[in-house]
mmCIF file of C-alpha atoms in Angstrom:
data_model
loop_
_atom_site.group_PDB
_atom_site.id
_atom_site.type_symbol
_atom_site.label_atom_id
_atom_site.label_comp_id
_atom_site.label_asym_id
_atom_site.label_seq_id
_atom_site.Cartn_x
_atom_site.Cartn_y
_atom_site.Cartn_z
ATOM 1 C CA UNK A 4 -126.224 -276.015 -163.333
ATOM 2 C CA UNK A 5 -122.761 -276.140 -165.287
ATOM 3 C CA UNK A 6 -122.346 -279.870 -163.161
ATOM 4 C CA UNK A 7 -126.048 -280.945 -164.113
ATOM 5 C CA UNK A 8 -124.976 -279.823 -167.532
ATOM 6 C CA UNK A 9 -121.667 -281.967 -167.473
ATOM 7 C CA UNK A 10 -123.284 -285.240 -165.843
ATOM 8 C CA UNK A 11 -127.023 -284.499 -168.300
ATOM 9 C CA UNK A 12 -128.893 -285.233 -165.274
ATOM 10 C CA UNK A 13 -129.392 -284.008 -161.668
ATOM 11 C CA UNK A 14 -126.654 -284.094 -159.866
ATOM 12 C CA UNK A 15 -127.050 -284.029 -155.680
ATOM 13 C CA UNK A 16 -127.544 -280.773 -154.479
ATOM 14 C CA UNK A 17 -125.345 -280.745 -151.201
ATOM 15 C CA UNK A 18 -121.627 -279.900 -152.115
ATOM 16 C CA UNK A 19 -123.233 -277.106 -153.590
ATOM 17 C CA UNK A 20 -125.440 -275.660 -150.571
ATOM 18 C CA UNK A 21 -124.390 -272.593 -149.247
ATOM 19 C CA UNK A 22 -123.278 -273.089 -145.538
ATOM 20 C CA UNK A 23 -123.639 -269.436 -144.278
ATOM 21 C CA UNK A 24 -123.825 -266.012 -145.255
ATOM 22 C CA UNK A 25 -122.906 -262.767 -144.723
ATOM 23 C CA UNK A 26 -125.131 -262.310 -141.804
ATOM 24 C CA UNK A 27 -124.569 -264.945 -139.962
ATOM 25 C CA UNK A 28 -127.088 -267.452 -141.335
ATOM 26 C CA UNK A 29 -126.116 -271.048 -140.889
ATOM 27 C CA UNK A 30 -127.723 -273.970 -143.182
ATOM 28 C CA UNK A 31 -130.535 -272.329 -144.308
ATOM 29 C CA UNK A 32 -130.528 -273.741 -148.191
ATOM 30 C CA UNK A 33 -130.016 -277.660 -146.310
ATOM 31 C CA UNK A 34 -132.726 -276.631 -143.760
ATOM 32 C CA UNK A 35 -135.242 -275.546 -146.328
ATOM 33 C CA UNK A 36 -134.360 -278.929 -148.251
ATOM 34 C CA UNK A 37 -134.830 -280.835 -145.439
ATOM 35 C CA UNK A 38 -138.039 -278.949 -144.759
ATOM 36 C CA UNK A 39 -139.492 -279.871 -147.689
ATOM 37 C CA UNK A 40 -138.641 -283.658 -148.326
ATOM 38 C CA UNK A 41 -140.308 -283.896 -144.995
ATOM 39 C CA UNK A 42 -143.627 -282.167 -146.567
ATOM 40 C CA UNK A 43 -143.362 -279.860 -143.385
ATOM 41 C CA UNK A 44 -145.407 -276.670 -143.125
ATOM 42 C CA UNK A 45 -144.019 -273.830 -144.754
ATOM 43 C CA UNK A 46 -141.706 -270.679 -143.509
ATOM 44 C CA UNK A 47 -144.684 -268.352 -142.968
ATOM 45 C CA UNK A 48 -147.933 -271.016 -143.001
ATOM 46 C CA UNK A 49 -150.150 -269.498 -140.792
ATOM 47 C CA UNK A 50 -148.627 -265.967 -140.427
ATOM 48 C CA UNK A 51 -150.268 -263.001 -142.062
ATOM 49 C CA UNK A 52 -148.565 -260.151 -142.870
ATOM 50 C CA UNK A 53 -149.653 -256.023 -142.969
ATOM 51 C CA UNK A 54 -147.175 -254.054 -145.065
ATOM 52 C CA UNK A 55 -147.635 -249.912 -143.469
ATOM 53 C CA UNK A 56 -145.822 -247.390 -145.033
ATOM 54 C CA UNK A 57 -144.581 -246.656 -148.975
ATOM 55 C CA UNK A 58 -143.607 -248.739 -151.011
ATOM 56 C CA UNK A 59 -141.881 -249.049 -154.391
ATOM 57 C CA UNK A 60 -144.622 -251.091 -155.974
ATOM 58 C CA UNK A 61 -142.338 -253.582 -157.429
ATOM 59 C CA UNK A 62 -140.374 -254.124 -154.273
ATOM 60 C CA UNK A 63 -144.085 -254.903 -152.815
ATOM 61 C CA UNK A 64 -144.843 -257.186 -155.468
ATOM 62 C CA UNK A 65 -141.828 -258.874 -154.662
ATOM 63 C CA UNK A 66 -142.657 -259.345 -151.209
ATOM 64 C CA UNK A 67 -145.630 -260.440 -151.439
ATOM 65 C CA UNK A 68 -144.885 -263.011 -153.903
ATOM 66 C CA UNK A 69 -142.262 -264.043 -151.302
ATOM 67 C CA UNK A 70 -144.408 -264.159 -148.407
ATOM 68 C CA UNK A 71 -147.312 -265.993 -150.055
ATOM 69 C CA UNK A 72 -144.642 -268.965 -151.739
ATOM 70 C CA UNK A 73 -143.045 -269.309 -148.251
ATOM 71 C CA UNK A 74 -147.162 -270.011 -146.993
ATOM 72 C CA UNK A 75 -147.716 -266.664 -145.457
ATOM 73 C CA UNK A 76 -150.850 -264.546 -146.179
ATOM 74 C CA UNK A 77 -151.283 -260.625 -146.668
ATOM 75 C CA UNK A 78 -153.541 -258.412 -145.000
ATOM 76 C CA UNK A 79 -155.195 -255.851 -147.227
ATOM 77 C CA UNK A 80 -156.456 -252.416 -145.561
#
């Protein structure tokens, strides 16, 4: 943000992509760019999801808002 900021317009996103993580992710910020200039399906399109067990209701919130943005659907009871 601070270099969009500086420049007052987009600047390219790679230099600042994360590379890994602490779990031994590689390139998932490029990938998911990639992914998407491509217009190809989503994380999750086409996977539903049943959540069984409790909860914190806003920790299920949040995961369902994750699942459905990444194109996954949830299955009620």
């Amino acid at each position: 943000l601070k270099a969009c900021m500086e420049a007052r317009e987009p600047v390219p996103e790679e230099p600042y992509e994360i590379s890994s993580d602490v779990h031994g992710s590689f390139d998932g910020p490029r990938m998911g760019r990639l992914r998407a200039m491509q217009n190809a399906p989503h994380l999750f399109a086409g996977l539903t999801f049943y959540f069984s067990g409790h909860f914190m209701p806003n920790y299920k919130v949040h995961l369902e808002d994750l699942i459905t943005a990444a194109g996954g659907s949830i299955l009620d009871k």
